[in-house]
Coordinates of C-alpha atoms and ligand atoms in Angstrom, one line a residue:
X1 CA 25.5 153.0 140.3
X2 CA 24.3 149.7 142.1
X3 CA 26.4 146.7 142.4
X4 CA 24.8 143.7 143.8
X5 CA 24.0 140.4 143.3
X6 CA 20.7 140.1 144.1
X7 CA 18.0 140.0 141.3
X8 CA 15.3 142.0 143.2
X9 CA 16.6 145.8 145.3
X10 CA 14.8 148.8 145.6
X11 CA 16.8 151.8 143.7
X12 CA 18.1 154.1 146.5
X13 CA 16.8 157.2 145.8
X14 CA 19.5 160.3 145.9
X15 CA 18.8 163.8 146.3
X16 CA 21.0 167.0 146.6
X17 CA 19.4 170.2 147.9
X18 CA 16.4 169.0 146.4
X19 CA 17.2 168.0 143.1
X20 CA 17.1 164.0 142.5
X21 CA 20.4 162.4 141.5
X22 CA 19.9 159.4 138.8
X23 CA 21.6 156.3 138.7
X24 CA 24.2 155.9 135.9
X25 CA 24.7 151.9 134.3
X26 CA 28.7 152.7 134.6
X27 CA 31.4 155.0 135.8
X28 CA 34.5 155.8 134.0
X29 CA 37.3 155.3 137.3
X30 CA 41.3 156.1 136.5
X31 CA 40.5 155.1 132.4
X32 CA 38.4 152.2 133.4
X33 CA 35.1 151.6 132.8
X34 CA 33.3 150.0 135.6
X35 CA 29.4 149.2 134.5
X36 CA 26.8 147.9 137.3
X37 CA 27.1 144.2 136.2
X38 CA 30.6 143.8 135.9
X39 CA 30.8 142.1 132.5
X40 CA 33.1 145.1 131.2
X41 CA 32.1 144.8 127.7
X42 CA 31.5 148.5 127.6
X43 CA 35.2 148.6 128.4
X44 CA 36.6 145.7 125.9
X45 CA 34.3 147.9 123.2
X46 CA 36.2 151.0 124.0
X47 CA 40.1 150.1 124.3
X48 CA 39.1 148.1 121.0
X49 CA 38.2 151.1 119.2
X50 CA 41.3 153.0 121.1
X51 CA 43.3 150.0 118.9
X52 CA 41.3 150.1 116.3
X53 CA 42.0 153.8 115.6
X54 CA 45.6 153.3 115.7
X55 CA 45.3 150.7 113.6
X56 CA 43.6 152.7 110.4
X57 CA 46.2 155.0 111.0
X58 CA 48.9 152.4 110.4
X59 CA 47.4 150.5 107.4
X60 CA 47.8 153.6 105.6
X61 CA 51.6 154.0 105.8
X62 CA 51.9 150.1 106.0
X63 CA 52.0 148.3 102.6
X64 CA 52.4 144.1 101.5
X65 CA 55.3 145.7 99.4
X66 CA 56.0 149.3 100.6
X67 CA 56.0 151.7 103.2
X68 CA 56.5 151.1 107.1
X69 CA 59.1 148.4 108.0
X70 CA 57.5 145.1 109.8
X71 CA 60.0 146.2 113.2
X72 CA 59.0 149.2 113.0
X73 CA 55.0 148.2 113.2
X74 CA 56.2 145.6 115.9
X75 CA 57.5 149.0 118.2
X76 CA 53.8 150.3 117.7
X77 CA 52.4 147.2 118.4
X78 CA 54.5 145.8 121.5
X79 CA 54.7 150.2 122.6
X80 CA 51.2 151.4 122.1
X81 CA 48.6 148.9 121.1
X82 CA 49.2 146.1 123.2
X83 CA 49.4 148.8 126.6
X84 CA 45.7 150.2 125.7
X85 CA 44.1 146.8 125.6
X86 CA 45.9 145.4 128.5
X87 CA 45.4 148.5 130.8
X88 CA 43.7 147.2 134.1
X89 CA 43.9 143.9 132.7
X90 CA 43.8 141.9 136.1
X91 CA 40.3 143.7 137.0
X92 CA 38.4 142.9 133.8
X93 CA 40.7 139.4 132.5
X94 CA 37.6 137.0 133.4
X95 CA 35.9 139.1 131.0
X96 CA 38.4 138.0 128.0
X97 CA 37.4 134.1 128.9
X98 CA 34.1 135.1 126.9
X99 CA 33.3 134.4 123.4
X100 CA 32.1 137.5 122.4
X101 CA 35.1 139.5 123.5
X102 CA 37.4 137.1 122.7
X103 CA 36.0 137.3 119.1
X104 CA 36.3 141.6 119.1
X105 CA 39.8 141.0 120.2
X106 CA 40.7 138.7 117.6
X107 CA 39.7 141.1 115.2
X108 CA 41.4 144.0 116.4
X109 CA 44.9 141.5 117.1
X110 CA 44.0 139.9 113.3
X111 CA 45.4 143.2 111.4
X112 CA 48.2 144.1 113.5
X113 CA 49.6 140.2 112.8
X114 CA 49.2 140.7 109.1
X115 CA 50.8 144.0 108.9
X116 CA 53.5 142.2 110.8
X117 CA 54.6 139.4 108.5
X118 CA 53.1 141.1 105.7
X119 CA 50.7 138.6 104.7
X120 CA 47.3 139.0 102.4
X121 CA 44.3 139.9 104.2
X122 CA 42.6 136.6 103.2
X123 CA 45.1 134.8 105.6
X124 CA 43.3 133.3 108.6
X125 CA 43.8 134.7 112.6
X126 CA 45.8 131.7 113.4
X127 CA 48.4 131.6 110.8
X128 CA 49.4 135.7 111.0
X129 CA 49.7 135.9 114.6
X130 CA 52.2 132.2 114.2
X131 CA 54.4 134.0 111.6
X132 CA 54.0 137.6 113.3
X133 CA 55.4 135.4 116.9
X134 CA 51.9 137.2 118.8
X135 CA 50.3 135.4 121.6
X136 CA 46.0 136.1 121.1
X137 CA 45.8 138.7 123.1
X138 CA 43.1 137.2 125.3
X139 CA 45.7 135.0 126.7
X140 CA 48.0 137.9 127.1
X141 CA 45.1 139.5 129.2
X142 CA 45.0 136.1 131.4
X143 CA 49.0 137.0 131.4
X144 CA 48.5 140.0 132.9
X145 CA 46.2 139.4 135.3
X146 CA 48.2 136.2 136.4
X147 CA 51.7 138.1 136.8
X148 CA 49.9 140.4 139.0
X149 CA 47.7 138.4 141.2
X150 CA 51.5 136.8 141.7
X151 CA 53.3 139.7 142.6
X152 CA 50.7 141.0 144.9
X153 CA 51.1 137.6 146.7
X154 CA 47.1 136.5 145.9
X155 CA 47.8 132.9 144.5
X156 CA 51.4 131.2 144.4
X157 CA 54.0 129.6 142.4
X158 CA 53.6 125.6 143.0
X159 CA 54.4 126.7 146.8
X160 CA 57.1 128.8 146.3
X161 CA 57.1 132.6 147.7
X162 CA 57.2 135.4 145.1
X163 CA 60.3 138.0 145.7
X164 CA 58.1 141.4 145.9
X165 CA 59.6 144.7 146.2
X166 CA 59.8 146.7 149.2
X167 CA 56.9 149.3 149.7
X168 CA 57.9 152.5 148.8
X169 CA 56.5 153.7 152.5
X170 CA 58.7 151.2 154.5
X171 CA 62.0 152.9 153.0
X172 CA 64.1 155.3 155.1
X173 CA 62.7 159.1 154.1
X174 CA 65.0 160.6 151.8
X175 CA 66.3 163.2 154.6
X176 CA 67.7 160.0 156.0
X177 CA 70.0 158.6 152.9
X178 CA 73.8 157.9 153.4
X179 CA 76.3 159.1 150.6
X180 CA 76.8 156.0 148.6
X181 CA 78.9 155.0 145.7
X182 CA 81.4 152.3 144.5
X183 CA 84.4 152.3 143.1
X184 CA 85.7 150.5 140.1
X185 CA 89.0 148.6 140.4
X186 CA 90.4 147.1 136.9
X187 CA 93.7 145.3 137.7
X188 CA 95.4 143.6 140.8
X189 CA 97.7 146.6 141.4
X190 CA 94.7 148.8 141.5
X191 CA 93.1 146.5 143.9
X192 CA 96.1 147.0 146.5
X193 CA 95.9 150.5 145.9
X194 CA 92.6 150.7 147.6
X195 CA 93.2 147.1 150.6
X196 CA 93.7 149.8 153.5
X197 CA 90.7 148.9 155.1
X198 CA 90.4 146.9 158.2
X199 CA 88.2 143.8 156.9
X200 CA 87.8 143.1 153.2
X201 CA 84.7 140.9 152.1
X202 CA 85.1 139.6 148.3
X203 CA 81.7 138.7 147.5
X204 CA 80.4 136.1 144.1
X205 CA 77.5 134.8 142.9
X206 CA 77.5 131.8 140.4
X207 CA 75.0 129.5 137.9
X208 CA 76.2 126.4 137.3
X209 CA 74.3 123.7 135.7
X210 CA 71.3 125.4 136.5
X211 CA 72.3 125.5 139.9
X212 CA 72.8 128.5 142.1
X213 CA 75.2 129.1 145.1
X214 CA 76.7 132.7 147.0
X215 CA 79.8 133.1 148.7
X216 CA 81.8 135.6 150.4
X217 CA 85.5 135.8 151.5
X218 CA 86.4 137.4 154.6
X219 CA 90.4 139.0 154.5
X220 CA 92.0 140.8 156.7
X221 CA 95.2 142.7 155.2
X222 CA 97.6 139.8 154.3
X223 CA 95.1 136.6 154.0
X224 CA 91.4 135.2 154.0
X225 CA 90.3 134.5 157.4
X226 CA 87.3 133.2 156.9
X227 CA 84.6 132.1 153.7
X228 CA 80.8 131.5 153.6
X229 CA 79.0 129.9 151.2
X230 CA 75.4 130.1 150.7
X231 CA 72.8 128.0 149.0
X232 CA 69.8 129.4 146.5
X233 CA 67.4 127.1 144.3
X234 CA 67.7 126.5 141.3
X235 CA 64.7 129.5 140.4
X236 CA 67.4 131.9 141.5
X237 CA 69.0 134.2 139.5
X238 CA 73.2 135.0 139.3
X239 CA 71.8 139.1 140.5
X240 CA 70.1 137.7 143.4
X241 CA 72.8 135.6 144.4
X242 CA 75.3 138.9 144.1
X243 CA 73.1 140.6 145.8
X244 CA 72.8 138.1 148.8
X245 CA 76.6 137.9 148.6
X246 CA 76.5 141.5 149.7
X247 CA 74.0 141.6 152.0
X248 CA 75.2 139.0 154.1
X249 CA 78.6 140.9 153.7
X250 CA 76.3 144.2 155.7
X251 CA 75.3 141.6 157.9
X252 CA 79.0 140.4 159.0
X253 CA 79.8 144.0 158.9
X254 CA 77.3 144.8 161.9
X255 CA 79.1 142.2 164.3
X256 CA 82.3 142.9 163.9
X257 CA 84.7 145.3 166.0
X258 CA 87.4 146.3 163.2
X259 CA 86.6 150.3 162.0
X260 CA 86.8 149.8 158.5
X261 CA 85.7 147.7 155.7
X262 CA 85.9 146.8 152.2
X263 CA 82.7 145.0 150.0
X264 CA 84.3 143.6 146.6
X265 CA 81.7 142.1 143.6
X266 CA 82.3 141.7 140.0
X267 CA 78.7 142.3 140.0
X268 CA 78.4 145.9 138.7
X269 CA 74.4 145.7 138.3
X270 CA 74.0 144.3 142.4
X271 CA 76.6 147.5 143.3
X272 CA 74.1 149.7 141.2
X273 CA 70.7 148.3 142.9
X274 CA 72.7 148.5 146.3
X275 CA 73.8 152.4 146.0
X276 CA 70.7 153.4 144.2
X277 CA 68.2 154.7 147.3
X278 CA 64.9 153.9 144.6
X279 CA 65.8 150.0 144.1
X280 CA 63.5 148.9 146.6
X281 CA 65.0 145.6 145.9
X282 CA 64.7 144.0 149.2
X283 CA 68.1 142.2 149.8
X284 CA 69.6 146.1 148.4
X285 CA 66.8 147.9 150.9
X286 CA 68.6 145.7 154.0
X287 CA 72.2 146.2 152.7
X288 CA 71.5 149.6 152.9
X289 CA 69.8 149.7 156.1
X290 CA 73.2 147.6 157.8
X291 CA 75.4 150.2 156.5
X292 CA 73.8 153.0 157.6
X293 CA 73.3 151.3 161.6
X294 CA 77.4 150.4 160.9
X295 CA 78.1 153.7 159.8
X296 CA 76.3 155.2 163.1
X297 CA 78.4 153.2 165.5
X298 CA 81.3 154.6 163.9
X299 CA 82.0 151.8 160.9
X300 CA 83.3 153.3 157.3
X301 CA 82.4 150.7 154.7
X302 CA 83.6 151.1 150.4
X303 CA 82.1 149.3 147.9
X304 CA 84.2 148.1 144.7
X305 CA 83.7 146.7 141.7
X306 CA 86.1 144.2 140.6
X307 CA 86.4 142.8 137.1
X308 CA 85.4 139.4 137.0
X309 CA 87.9 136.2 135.7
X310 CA 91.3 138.5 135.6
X311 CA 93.1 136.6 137.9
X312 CA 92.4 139.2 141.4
X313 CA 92.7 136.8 144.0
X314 CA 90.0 137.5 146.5
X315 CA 87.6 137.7 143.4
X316 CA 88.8 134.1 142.3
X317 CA 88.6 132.7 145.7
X318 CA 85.1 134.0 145.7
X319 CA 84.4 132.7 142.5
X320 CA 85.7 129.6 143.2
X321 CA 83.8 129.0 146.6
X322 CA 80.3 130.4 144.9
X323 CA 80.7 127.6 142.4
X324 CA 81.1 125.3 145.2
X325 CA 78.2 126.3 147.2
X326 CA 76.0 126.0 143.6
X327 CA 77.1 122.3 143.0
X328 CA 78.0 121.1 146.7
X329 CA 75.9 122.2 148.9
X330 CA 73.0 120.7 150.3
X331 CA 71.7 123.0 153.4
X332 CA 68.3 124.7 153.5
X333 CA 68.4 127.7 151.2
X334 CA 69.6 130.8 152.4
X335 CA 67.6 132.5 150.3
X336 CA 64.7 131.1 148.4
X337 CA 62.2 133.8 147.0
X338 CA 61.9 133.3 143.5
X339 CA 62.0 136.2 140.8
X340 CA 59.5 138.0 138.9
X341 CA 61.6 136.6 135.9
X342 CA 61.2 132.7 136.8
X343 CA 57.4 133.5 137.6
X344 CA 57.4 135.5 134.2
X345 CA 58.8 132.2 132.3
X346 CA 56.2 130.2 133.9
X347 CA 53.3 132.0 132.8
X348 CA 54.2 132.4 129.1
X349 CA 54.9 128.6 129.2
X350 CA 51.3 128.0 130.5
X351 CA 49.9 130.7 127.6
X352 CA 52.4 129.1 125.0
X353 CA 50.8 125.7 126.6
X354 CA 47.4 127.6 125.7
X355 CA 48.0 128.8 122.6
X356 CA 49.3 125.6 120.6
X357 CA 46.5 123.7 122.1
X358 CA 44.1 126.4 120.4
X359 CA 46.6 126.3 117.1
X360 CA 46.5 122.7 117.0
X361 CA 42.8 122.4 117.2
X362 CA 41.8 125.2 114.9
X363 CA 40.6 123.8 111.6
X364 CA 42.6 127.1 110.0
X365 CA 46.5 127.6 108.8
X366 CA 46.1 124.5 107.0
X367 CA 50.1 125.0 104.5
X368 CA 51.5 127.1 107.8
X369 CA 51.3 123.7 110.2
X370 CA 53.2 122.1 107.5
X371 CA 55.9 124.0 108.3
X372 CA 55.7 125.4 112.0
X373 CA 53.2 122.4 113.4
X374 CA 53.8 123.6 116.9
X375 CA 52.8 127.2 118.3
X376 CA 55.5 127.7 120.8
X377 CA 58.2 126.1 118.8
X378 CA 57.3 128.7 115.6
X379 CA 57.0 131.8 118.6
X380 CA 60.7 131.0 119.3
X381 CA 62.2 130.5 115.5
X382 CA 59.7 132.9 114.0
X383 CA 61.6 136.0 116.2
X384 CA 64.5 134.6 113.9
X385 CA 63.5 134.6 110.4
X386 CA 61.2 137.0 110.5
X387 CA 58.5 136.3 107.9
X388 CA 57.3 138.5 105.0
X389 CA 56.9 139.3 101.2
X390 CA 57.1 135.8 99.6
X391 CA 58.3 133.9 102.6
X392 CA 54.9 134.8 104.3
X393 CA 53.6 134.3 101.0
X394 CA 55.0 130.5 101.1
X395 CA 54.3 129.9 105.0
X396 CA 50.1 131.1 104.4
X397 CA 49.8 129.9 100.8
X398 CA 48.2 132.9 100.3
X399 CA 49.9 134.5 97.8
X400 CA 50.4 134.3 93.9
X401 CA 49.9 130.3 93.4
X402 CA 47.3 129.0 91.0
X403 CA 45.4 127.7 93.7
X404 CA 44.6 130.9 95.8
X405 CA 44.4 132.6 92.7
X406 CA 41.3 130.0 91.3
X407 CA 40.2 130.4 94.8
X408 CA 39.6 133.6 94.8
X409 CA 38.4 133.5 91.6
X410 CA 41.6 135.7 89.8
X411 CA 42.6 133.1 87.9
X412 CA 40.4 129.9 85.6
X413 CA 42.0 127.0 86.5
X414 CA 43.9 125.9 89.6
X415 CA 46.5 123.5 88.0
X416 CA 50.6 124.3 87.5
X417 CA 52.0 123.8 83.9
X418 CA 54.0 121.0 84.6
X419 CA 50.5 118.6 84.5
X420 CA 46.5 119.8 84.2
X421 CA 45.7 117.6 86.7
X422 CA 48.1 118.9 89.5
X423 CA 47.4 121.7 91.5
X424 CA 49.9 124.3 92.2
X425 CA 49.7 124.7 95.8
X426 CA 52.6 125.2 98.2
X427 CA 53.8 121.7 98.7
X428 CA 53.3 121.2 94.9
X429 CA 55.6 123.5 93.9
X430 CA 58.4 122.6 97.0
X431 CA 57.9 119.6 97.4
X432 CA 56.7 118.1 93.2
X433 CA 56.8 119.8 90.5
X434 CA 58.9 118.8 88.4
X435 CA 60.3 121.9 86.7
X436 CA 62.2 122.5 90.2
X437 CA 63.6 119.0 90.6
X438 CA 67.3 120.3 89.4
X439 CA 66.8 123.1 92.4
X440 CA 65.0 120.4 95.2
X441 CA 68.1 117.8 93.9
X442 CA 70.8 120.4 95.5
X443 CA 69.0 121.7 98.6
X444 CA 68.4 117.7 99.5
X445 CA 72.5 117.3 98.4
X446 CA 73.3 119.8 100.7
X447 CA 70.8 119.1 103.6
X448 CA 71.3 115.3 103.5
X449 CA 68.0 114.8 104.1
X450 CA 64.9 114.2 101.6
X451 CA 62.9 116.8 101.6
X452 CA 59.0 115.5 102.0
X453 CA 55.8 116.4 104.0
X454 CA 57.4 114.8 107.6
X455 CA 60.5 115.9 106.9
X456 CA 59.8 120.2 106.5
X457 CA 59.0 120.7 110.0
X458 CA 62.3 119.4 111.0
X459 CA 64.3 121.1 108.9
X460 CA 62.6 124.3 110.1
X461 CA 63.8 123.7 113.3
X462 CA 67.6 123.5 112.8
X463 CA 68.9 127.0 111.6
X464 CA 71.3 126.8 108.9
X465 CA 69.1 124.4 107.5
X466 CA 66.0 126.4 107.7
X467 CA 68.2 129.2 106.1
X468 CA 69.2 126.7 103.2
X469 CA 65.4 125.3 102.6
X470 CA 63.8 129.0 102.9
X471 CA 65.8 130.4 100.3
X472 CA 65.5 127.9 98.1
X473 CA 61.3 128.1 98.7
X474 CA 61.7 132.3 98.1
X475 CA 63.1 131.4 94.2
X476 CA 61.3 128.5 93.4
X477 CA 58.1 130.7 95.2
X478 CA 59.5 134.0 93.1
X479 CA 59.3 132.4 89.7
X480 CA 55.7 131.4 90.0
X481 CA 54.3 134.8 90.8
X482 CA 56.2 135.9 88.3
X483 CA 54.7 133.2 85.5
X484 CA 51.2 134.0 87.8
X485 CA 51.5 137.6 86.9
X486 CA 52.1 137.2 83.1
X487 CA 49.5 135.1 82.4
Ligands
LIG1 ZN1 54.0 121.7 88.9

């Protein structure tokens, strides 16, 4: 295979032992299909079938009204599908940015999404992946690709550094590891049980008001001889705080004289990453490093976990100077690598950014943007109610109502029985008709507030109301398909 850019180049001509060797157009490399023009669309066409396969598989045992459960499709989706298409994603997402893959993807995503929330199959791409809480998955490609051109440290995070891991080759050989292990204290008693060491360091990390700060208490056996407190930004998380807590602790640890010495936290997930030799955590990869130099000039160090708020007083002195060092202090941050989580957050805000501009501007999902107008405000409450059967039915409009049913030409006329010249679509029937008005009367009573066009989407965002105003559409929505389905 050639890759250039140029528009004119000889073919090289290849031979082995006298036979000629041709040149392919692409080359299958670890499951990824590399063709001489890097457009990919060779690979796009082949995960999509992958999905696609999986996909004809499910509809089978996946019914509107029987068979696999919607959280049980989700599994397969989030577990399987989604993992096939986004394999290699950061080599082949500029790919996605094109209309003609974009289009393939959307029709693999399109069944998942309706499978999902149950909805008919008439229901546009927009509306099922809203109610089934997807993002298109050409965004989650640009996701992928984005996450991992951060962690590899190709573009940054509005200046800041990205925490990465510590290479697997830069870590002591295995030959090399210390014993280690912590042990768990419950109540102040037990804590004295176990204060024979030397030098104690009671360690904290603390988020307050979005703020985060470390500290450590330094005791010898009667009292605190000296605290620390140490400043993070606000991108921080409480584990990396802990975990600085205790690393500075290894640091202290390497200056001093005494022979032996305690490490307290009420963090038992920083304790883990510390003792675990395959956390390649970096602050946890030092720690360990410190303790292993102190062990070799003759220093015995015991780590302990504490339990947190019951009143042990190094713990609470700890505590009590982390939350300090969050809301006090001003100083340079100690620390100030920001986690894959905070970069995580950031990118799905840009995609959610993405994806309600796209929702917005599409001319589909007409009845769903009366109710969930805005993308990423339905992706957060549509993880809560969990659309299908009628509900879905109600948020699509597709679904047993005159209207659909003239539509798709199942039923003469589109008009409800209350008047010939009404239509019974969606917001007739919740918001009109007058055969519910005993039902809408109550609802309004008990949500104090009128129900109307405006009014829907903000009554879908509070939650006890949303539960109040969905159940009331699912009966008024019920007995319609059931009239429907007499006629
Ligand atoms: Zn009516």
């Amino acid at each position: 295979m050639v890759v250039t850019r140029k528009l004119k180049y000889d073919v090289p001509l290849l031979s082995m032992g006298g036979v000629a060797i041709g040149m392919s157009e692409e080359i299958k490399i670890l499951g990824l299909t590399v063709d001489h023009k890097l457009i990919f669309n060779t690979h796009v066409a082949n995960v999509c079938k992958k999905a696609i396969n999986i996909y004809k598989q499910l509809a089978r045992a996946a019914k509107v009204s029987w068979g696999l459960h919607p959280e049980v499709i989700r599994s397969i989706y989030t577990a399987a599908v989604e993992p096939v298409i986004l394999y290699a994603a950061s080599a082949w997402a500029p790919a996605a940015k094109k209309v003609g893959v974009q289009k393939l993807l959307n029709s693999v995503q399109r069944g998942f999404a309706q499978k999902l929330c149950g909805a008919y199959r008439t229901v546009s791409l927009h509306s099922a992946l809203v109610l089934a809480g997807l993002l298109p998955l050409d965004v989650r490609i640009q996701e992928a690709a984005a996450l991992y051109e951060k962690k590899k440290g190709v573009t940054s995070l509005a200046g800041r550094e990205v925490e990465r891991v510590v290479a697997f080759a830069d870590t002591p050989h295995s030959a090399k590891h210390m014993a280690m292990g912590f042990v768990s204290l419950v109540d102040q008693s037990h804590v004295e049980s176990h204060n024979s060491q030397d030098i104690r360091f009671f360690t904290d990390g603390s988020k307050i008001e979005g703020k985060v700060g470390a500290a450590l208490s330094l005791w010898d056996r009667e009292a605190e001889i000296k605290s620390s407190k140490l400043s993070l930004p606000s991108c921080c998380t409480v584990y990396q705080a802990e975990l600085l807590a205790i690393c500075v602790a290894t640091r202290h640890i390497l200056r001093r004289r005494e022979g032996t010495f305690g490490i307290y936290s009420d963090s038992k997930a920083a304790l883990q990453t510390v003792t675990n030799h395959s956390a390649l955590h970096a602050l946890a990869v030092e720690a360990r490093a410190n303790l292993s130099v102190a062990l070799s000039q003759g220093k015995v160090t015991s780590l302990f976990w504490v339990k947190a708020h019951a009143g042990l007083e190094g713990n609470e002195r700890a505590d009590h100077l982390a939350k300090e060092a969050a809301l006090k202090n001003k100083t340079r941050p100690d620390y100030d690598l920001c986690p894959i989580s905070f970069v995580k957050r950031q990118i799905r805000l840009e995609s959610l950014g993405e994806w309600n501009r796209r929702y917005g501007n599409g001319v589909t999902a007409g009845v769903t943007k009366i109710f969930l107008p805005d993308a990423a405000d339905a992706y957060r409450i549509v993880r809560k109610i969990l659309p299908c059967g009628v509900i879905t039915q109600v948020l699509t409009g597709h679904g047993g109502f005159s209207e659909y049913l003239h539509r798709f030409k199942c039923k003469e006329n589109p008009s409800c029985i209350c008047d010939p010249s009404a239509i019974e679509s969606v917001p007739h029937i919740i918001l009109e008709c007058p055969i519910f008005s005993r039902e809408r009367w109550t609802l309004e009573q008990e949500l104090d507030i009128e129900l109307s066009l405006q009014n829907i989407c903000h009554i879908m965002n509070k939650r006890k109301a949303r539960e109040k105003f969905l159940e009331y559409a699912e009966t008024v929505a019920n007995k319609i398909i059931r009239r429907n389905k007499e006629a």
